[in-house]
CSV table of N, CA, C and O in Angstrom, one decimal:
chain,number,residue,atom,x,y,z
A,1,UNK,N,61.3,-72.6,-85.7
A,1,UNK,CA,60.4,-73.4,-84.9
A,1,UNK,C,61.0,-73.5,-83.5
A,1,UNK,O,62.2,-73.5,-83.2
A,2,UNK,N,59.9,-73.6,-82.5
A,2,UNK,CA,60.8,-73.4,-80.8
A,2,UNK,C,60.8,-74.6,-80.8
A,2,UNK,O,60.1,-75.4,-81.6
A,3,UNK,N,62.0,-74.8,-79.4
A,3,UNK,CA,62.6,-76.3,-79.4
A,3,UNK,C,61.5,-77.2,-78.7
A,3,UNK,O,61.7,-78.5,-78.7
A,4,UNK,N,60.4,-76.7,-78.1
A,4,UNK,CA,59.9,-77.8,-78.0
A,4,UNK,C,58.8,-78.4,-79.0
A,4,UNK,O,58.3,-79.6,-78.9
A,5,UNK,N,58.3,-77.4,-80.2
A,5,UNK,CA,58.3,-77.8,-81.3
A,5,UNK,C,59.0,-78.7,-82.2
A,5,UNK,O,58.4,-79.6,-82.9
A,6,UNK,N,60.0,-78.4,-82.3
A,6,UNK,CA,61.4,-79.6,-83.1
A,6,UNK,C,60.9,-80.8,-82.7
A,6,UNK,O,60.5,-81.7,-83.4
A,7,UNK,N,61.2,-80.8,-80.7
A,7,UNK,CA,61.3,-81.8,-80.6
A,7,UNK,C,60.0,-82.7,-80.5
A,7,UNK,O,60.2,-83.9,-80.4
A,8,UNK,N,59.0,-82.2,-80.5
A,8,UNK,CA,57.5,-82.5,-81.0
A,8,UNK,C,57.7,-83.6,-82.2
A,8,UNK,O,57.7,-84.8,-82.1
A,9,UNK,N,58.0,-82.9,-83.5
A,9,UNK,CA,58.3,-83.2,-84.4
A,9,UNK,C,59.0,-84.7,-84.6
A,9,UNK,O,58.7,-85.7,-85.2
A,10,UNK,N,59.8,-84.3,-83.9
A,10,UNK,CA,61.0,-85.7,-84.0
A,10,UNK,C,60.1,-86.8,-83.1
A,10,UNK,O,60.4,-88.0,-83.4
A,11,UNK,N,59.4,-86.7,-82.3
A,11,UNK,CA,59.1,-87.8,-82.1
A,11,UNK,C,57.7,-88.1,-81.7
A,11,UNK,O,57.4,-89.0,-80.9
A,12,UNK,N,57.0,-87.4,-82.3
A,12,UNK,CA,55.7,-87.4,-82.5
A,12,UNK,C,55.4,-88.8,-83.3
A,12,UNK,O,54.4,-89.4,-82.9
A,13,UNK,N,56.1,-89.3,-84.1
A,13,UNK,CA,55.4,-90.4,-84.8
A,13,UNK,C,56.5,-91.8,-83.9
A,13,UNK,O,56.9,-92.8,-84.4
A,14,UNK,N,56.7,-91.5,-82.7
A,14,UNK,CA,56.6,-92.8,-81.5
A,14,UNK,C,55.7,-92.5,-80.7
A,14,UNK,O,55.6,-93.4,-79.8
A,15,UNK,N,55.1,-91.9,-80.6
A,15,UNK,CA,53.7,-91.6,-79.3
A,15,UNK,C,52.6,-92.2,-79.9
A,15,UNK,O,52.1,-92.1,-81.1
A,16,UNK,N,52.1,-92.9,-79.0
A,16,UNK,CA,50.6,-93.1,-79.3
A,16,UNK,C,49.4,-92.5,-79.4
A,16,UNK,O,49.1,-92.0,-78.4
A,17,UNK,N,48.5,-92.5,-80.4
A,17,UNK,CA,47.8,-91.9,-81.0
A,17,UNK,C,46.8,-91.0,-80.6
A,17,UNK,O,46.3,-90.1,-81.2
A,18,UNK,N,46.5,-91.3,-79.2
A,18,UNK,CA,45.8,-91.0,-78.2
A,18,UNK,C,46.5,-90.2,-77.2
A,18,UNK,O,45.8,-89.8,-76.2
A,19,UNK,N,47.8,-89.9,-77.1
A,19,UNK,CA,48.7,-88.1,-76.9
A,19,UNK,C,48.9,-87.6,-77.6
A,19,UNK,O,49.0,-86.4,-77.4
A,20,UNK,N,49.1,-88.0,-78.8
A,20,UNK,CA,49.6,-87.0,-80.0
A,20,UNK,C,48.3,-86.1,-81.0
A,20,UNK,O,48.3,-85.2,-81.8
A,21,UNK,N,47.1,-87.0,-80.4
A,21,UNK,CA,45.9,-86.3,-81.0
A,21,UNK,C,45.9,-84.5,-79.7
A,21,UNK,O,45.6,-83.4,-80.2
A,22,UNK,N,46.1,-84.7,-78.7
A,22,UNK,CA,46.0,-84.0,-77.5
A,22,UNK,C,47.1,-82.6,-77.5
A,22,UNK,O,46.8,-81.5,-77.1
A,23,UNK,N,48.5,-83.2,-78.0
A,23,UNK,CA,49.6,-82.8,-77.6
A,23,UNK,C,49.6,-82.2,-79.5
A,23,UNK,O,50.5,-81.4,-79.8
A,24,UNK,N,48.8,-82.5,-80.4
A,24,UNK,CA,48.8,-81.5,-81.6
A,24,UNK,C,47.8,-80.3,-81.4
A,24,UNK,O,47.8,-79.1,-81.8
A,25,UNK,N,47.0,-81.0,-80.8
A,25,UNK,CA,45.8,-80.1,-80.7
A,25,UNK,C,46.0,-78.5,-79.7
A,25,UNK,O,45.5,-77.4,-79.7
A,26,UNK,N,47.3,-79.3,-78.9
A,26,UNK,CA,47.6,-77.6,-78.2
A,26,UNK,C,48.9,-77.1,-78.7
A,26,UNK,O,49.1,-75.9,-78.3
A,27,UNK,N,49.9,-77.7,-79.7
A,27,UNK,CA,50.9,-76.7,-79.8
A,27,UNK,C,50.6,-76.2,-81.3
A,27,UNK,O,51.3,-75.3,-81.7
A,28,UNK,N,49.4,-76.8,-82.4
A,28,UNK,CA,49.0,-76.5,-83.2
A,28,UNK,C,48.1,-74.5,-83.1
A,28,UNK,O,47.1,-74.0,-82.6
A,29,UNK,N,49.3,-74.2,-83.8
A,29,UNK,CA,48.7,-72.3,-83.2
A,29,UNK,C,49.6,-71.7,-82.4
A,29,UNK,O,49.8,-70.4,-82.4
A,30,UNK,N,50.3,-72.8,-81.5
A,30,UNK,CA,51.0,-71.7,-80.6
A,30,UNK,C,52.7,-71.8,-80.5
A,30,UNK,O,53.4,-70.9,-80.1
A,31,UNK,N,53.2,-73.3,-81.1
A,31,UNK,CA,54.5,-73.7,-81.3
A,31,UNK,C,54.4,-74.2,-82.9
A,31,UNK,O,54.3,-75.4,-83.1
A,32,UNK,N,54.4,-73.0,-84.0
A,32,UNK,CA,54.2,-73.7,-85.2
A,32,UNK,C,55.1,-72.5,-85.9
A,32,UNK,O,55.6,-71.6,-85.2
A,33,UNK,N,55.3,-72.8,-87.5
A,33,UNK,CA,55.7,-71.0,-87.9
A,33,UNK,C,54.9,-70.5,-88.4
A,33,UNK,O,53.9,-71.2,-88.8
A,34,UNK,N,54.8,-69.0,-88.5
A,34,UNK,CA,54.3,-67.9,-88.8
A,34,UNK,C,53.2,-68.3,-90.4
A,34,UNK,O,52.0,-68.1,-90.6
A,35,UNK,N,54.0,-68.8,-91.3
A,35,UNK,CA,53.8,-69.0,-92.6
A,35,UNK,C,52.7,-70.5,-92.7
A,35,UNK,O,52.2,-70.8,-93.7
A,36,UNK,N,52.5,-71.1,-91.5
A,36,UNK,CA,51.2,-72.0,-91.2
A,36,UNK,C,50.3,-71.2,-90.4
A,36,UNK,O,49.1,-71.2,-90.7
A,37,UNK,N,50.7,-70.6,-89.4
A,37,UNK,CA,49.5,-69.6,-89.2
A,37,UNK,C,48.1,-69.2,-89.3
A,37,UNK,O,47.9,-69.0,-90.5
A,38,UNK,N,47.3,-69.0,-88.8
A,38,UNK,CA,45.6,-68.4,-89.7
A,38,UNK,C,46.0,-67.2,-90.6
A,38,UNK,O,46.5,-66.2,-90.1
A,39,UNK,N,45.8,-67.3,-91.7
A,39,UNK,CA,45.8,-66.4,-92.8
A,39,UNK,C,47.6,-66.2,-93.2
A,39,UNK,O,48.3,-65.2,-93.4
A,40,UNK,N,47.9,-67.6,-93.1
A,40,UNK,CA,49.2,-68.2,-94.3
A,40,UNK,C,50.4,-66.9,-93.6
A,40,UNK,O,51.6,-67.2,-93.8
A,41,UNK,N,50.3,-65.8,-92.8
A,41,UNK,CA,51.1,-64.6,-92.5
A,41,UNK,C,50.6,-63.3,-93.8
A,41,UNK,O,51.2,-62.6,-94.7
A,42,UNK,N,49.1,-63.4,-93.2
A,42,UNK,CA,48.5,-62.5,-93.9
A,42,UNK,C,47.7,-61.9,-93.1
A,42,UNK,O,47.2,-62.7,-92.4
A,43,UNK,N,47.4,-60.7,-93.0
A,43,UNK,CA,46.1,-59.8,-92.4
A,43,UNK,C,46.7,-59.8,-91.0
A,43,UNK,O,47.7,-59.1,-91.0
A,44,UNK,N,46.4,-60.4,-89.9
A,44,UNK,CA,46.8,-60.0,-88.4
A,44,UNK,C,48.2,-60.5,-88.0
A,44,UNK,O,49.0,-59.9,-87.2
A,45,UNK,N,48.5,-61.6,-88.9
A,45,UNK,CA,49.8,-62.0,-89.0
A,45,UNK,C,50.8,-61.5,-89.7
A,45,UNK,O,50.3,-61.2,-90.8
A,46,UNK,N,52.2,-61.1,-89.6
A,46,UNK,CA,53.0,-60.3,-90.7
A,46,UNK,C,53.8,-61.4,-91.5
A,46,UNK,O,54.2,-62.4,-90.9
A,47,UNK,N,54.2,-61.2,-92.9
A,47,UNK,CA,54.7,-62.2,-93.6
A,47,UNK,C,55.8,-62.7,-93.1
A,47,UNK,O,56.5,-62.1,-92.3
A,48,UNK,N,55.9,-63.7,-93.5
A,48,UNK,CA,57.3,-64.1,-92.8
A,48,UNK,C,58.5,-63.3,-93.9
A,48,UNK,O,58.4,-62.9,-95.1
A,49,UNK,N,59.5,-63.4,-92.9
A,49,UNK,CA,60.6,-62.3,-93.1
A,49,UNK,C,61.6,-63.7,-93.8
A,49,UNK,O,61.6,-64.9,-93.4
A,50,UNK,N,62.4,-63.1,-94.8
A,50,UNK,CA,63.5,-63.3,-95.8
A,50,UNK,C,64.6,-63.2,-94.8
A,50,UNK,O,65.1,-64.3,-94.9
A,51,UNK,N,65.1,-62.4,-93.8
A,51,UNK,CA,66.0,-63.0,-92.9
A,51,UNK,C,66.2,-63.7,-92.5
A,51,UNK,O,65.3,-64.1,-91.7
A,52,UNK,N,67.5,-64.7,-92.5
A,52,UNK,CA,67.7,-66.1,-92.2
A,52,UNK,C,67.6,-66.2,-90.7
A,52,UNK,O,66.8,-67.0,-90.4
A,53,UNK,N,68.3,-65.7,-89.7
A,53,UNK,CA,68.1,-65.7,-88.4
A,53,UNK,C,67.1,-65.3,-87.8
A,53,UNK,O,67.2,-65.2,-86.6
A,54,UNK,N,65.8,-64.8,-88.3
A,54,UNK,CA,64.9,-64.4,-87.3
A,54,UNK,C,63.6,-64.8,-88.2
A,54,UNK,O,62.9,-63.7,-88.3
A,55,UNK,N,63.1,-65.6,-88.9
A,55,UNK,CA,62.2,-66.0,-89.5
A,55,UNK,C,61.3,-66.4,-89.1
A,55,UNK,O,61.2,-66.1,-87.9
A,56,UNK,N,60.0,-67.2,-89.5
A,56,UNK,CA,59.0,-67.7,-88.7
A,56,UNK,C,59.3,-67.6,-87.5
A,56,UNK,O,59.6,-68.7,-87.2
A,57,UNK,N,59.4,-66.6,-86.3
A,57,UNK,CA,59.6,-66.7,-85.2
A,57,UNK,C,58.0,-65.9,-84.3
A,57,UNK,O,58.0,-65.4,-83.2
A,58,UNK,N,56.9,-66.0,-85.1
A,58,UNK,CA,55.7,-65.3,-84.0
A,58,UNK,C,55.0,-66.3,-84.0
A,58,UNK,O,54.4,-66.7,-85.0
A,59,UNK,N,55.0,-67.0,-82.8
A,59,UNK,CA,53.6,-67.9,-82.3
A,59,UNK,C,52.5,-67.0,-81.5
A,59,UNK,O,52.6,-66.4,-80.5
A,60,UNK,N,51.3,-67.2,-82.7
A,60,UNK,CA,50.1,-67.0,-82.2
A,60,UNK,C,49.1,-67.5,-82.0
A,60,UNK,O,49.0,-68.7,-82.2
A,61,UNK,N,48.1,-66.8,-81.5
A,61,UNK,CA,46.9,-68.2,-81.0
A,61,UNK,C,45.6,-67.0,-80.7
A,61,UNK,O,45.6,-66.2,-79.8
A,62,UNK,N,44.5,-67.2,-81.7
A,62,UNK,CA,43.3,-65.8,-81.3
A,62,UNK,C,42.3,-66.3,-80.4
A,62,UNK,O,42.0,-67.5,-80.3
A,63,UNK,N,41.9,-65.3,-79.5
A,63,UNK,CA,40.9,-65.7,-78.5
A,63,UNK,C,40.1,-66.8,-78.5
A,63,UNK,O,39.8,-67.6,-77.5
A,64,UNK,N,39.6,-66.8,-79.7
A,64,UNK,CA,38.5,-67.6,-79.8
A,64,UNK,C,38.9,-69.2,-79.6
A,64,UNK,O,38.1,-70.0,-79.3
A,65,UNK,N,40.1,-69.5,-79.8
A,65,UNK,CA,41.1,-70.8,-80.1
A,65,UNK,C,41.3,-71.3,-78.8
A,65,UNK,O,41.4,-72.5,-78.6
A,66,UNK,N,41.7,-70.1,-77.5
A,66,UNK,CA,42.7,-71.0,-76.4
A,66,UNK,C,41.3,-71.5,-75.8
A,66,UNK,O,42.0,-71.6,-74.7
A,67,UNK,N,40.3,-71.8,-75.5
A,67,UNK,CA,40.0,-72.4,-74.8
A,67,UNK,C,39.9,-74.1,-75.2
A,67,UNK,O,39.6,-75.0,-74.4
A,68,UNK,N,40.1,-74.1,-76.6
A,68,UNK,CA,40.2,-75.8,-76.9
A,68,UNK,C,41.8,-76.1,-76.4
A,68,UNK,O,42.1,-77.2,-75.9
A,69,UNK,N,42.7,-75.1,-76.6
A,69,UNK,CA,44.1,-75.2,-76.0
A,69,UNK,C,44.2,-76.0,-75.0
A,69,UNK,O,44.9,-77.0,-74.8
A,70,UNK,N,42.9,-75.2,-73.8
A,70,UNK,CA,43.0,-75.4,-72.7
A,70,UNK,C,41.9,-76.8,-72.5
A,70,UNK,O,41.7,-77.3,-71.4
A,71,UNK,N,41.5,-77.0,-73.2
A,71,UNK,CA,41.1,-78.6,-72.9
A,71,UNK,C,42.0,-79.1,-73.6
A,71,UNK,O,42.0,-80.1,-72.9
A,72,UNK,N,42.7,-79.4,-74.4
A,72,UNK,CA,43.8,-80.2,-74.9
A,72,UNK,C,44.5,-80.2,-74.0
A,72,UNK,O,44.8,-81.4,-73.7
A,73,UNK,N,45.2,-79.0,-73.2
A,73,UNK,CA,46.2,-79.4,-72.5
A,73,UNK,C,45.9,-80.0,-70.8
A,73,UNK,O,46.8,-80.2,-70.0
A,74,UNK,N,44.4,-80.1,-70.7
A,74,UNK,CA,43.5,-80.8,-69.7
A,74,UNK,C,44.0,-82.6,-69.8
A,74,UNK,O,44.3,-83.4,-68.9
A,75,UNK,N,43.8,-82.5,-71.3
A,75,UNK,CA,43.7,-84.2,-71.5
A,75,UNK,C,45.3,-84.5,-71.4
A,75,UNK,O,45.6,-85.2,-70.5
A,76,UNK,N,46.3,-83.9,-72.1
A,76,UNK,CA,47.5,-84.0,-72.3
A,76,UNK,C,48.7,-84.1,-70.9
A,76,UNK,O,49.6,-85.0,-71.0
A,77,UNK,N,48.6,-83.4,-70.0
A,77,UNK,CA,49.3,-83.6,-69.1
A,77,UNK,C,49.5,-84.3,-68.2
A,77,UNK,O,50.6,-84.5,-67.7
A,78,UNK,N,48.6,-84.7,-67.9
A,78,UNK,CA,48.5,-86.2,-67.2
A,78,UNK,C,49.1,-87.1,-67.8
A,78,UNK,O,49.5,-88.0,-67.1
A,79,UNK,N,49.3,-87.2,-69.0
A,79,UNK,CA,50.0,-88.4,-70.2
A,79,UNK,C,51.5,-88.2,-70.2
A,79,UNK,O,52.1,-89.2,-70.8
A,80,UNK,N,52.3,-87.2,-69.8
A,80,UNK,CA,53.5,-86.7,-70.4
A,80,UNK,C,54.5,-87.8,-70.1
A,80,UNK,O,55.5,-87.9,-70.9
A,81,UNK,N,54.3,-88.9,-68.7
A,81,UNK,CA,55.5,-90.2,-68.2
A,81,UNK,C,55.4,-90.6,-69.6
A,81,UNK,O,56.4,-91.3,-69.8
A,82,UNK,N,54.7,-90.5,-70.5
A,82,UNK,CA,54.5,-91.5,-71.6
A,82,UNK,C,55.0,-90.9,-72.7
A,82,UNK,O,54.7,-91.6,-73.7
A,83,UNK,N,55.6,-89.8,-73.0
A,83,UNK,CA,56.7,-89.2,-73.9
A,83,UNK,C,57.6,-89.7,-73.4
A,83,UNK,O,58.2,-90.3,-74.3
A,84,UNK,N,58.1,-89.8,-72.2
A,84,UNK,CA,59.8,-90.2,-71.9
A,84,UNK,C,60.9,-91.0,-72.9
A,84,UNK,O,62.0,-90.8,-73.3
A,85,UNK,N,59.9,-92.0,-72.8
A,85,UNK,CA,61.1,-93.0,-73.9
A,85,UNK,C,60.9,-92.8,-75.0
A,85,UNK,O,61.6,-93.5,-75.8
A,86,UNK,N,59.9,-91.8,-75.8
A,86,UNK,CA,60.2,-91.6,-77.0
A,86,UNK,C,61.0,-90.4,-77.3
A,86,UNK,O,61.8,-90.2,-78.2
A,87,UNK,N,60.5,-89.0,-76.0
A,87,UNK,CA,61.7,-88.2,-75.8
A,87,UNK,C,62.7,-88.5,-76.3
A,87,UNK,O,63.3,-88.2,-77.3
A,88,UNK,N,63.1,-89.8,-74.9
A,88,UNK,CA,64.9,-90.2,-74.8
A,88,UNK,C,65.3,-90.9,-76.5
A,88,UNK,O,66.4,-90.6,-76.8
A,89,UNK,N,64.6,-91.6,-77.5
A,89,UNK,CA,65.0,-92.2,-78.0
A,89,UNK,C,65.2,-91.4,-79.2
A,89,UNK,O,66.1,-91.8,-79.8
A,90,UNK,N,64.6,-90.4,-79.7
A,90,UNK,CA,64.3,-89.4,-80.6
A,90,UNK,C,65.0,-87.3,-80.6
A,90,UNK,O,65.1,-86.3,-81.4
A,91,UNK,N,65.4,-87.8,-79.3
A,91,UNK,CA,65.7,-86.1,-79.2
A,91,UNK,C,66.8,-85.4,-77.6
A,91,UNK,O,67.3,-84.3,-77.4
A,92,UNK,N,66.8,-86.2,-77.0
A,92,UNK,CA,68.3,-86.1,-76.0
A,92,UNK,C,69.2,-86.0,-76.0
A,92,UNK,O,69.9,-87.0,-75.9
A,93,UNK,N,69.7,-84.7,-76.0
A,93,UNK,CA,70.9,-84.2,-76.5
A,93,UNK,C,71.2,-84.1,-77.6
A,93,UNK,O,72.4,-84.4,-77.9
A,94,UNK,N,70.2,-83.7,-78.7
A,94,UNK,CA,70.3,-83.7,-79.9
A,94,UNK,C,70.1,-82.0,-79.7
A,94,UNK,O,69.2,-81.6,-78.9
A,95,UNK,N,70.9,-80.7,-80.7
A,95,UNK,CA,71.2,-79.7,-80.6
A,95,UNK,C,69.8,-78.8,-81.1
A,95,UNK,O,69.7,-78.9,-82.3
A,96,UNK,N,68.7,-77.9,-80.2
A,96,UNK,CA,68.2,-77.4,-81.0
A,96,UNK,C,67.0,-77.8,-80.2
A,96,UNK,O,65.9,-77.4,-80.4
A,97,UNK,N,67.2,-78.7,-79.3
A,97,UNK,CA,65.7,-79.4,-78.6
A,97,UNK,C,66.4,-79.4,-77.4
A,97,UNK,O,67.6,-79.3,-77.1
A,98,UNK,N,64.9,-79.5,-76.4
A,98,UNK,CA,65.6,-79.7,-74.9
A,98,UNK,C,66.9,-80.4,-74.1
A,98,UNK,O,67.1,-81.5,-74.6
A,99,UNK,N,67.4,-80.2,-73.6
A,99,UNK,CA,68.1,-81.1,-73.2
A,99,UNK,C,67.5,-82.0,-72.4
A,99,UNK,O,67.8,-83.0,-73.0
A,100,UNK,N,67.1,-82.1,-71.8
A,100,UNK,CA,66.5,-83.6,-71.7
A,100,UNK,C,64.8,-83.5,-71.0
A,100,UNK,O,64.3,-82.6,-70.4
A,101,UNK,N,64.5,-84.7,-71.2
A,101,UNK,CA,62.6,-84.6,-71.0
A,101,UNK,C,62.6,-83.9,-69.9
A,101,UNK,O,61.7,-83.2,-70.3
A,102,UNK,N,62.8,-83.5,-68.7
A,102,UNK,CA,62.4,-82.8,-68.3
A,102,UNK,C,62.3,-80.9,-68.2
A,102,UNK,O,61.6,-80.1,-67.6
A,103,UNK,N,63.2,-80.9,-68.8
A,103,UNK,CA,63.3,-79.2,-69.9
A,103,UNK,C,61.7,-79.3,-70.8
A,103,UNK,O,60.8,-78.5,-70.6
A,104,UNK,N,61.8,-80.5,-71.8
A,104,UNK,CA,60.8,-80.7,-72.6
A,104,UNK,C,59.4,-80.4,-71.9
A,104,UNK,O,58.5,-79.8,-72.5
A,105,UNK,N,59.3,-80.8,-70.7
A,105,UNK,CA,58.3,-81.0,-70.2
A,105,UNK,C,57.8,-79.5,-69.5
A,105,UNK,O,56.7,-79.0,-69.7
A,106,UNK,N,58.9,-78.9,-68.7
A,106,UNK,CA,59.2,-77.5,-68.7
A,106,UNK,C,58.5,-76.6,-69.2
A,106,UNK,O,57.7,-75.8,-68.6
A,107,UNK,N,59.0,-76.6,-70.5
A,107,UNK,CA,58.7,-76.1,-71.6
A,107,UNK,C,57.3,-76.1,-71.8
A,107,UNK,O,56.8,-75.0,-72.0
A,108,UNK,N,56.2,-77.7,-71.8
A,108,UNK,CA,55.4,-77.5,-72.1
A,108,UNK,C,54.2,-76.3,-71.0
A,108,UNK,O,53.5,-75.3,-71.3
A,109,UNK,N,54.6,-77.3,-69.6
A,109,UNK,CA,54.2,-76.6,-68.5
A,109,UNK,C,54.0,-75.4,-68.6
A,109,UNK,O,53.0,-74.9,-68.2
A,110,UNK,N,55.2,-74.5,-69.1
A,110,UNK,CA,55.1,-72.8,-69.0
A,110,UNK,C,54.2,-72.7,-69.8
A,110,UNK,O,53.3,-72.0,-69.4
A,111,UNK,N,54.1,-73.3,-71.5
A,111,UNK,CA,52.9,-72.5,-72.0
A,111,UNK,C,51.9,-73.3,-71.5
A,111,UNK,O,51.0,-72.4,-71.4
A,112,UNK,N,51.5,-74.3,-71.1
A,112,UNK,CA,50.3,-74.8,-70.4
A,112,UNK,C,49.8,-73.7,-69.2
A,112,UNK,O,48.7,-73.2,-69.0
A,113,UNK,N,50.5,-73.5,-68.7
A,113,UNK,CA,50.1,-72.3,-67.7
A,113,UNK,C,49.9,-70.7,-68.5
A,113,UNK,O,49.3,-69.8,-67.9
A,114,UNK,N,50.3,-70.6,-69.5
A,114,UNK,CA,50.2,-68.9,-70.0
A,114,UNK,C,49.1,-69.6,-70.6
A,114,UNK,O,48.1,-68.9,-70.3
A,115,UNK,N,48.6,-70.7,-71.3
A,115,UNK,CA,47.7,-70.7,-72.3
A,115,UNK,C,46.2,-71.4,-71.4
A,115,UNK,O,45.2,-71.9,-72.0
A,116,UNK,N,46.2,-71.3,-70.3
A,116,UNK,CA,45.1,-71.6,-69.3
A,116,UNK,C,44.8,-70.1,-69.0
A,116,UNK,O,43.9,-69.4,-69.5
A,117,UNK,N,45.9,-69.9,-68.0
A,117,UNK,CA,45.5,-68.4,-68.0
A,117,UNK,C,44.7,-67.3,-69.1
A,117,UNK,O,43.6,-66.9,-68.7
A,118,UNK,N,45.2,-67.1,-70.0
A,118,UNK,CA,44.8,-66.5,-71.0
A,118,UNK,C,43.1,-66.9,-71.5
A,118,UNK,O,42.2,-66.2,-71.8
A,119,UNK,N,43.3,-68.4,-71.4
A,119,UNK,CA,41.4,-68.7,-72.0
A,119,UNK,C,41.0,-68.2,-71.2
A,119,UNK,O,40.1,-67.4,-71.6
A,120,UNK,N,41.2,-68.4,-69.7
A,120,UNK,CA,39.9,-67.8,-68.5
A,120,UNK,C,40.1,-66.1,-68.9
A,120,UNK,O,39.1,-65.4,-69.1
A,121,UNK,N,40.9,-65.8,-69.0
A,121,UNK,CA,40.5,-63.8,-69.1
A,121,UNK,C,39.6,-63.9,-70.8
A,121,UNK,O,38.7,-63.0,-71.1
A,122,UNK,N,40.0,-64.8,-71.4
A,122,UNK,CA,39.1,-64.4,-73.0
A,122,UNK,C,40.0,-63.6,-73.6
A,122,UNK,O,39.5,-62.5,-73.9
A,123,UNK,N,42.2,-63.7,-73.9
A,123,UNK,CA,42.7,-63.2,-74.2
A,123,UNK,C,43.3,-64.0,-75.1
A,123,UNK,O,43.5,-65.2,-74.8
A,124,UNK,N,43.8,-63.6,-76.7
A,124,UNK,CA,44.5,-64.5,-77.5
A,124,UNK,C,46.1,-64.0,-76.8
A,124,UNK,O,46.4,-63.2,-76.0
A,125,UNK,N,47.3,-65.1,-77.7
A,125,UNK,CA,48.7,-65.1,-77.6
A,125,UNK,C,49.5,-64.5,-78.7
A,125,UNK,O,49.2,-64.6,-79.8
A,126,UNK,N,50.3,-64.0,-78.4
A,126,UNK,CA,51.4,-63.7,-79.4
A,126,UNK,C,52.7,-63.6,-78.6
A,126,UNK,O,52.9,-62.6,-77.9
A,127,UNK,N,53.8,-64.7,-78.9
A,127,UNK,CA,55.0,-64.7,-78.7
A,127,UNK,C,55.6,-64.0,-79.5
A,127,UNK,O,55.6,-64.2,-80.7
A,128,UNK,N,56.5,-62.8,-78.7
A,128,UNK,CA,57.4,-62.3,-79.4
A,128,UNK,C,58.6,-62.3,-79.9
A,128,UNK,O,59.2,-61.7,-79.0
A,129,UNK,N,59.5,-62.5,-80.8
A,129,UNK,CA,61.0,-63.2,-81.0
A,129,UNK,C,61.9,-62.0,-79.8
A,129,UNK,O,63.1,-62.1,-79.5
């Protein structure tokens, strides 16, 4: 799972309900593993691999999907001052996640920009390990 997924995770259940509906809604598909996926890592997806070091490592996302991305991450970024202290309290400098909220934030930004981009051309994602 990418680190700004982990750190999703970790502190997703201090955010209030009304970012975390926003901030699931866009990294659900694109920061998840392979084996939750559309079609479990079956048919467009390839199974997840038995190698310990390179496993669930393809986030995808099909055409038809980034444009809710891109309204999720319409509502979502405006809200991010309001991750901070659950950031800080859940995941700073803890190994495997950002180093600190503004990496986190970073992070989101870049895919918020590939995943804007991409709806307006009518292109799905696939990150590659």
């Amino acid at each position: 799972m990418p680190a700004p997924a982990r750190a999703w995770a970790d502190l997703r259940s201090l955010v209030d309900a009304s970012v975390r509906e926003p901030m699931d809604a866009f990294l659900d598909g694109l920061l998840r593993n392979v084996d939750q996926a559309p079609g479990g890592g079956r048919g467009f997806f390839p199974p997840a691999s038995a190698d310990r070091w390179h496993r669930h490592v393809l986030p995808a996302c099909p055409p038809e999907v980034l444009p809710g991305k891109a309204r999720a991450w319409e509502r979502l970024e405006p809200r991010f001052e309001e991750l901070r202290a659950p950031f800080t309290a859940a995941c700073e400098g803890w190994a495997g996640r950002p180093d600190t909220f503004e990496d986190f934030v970073a992070l989101l930004r870049e895919w918020g920009d590939v995943t804007g981009a991409a709806a307006r051309r009518g292109w799905g994602l696939v990150g590659l390990p």
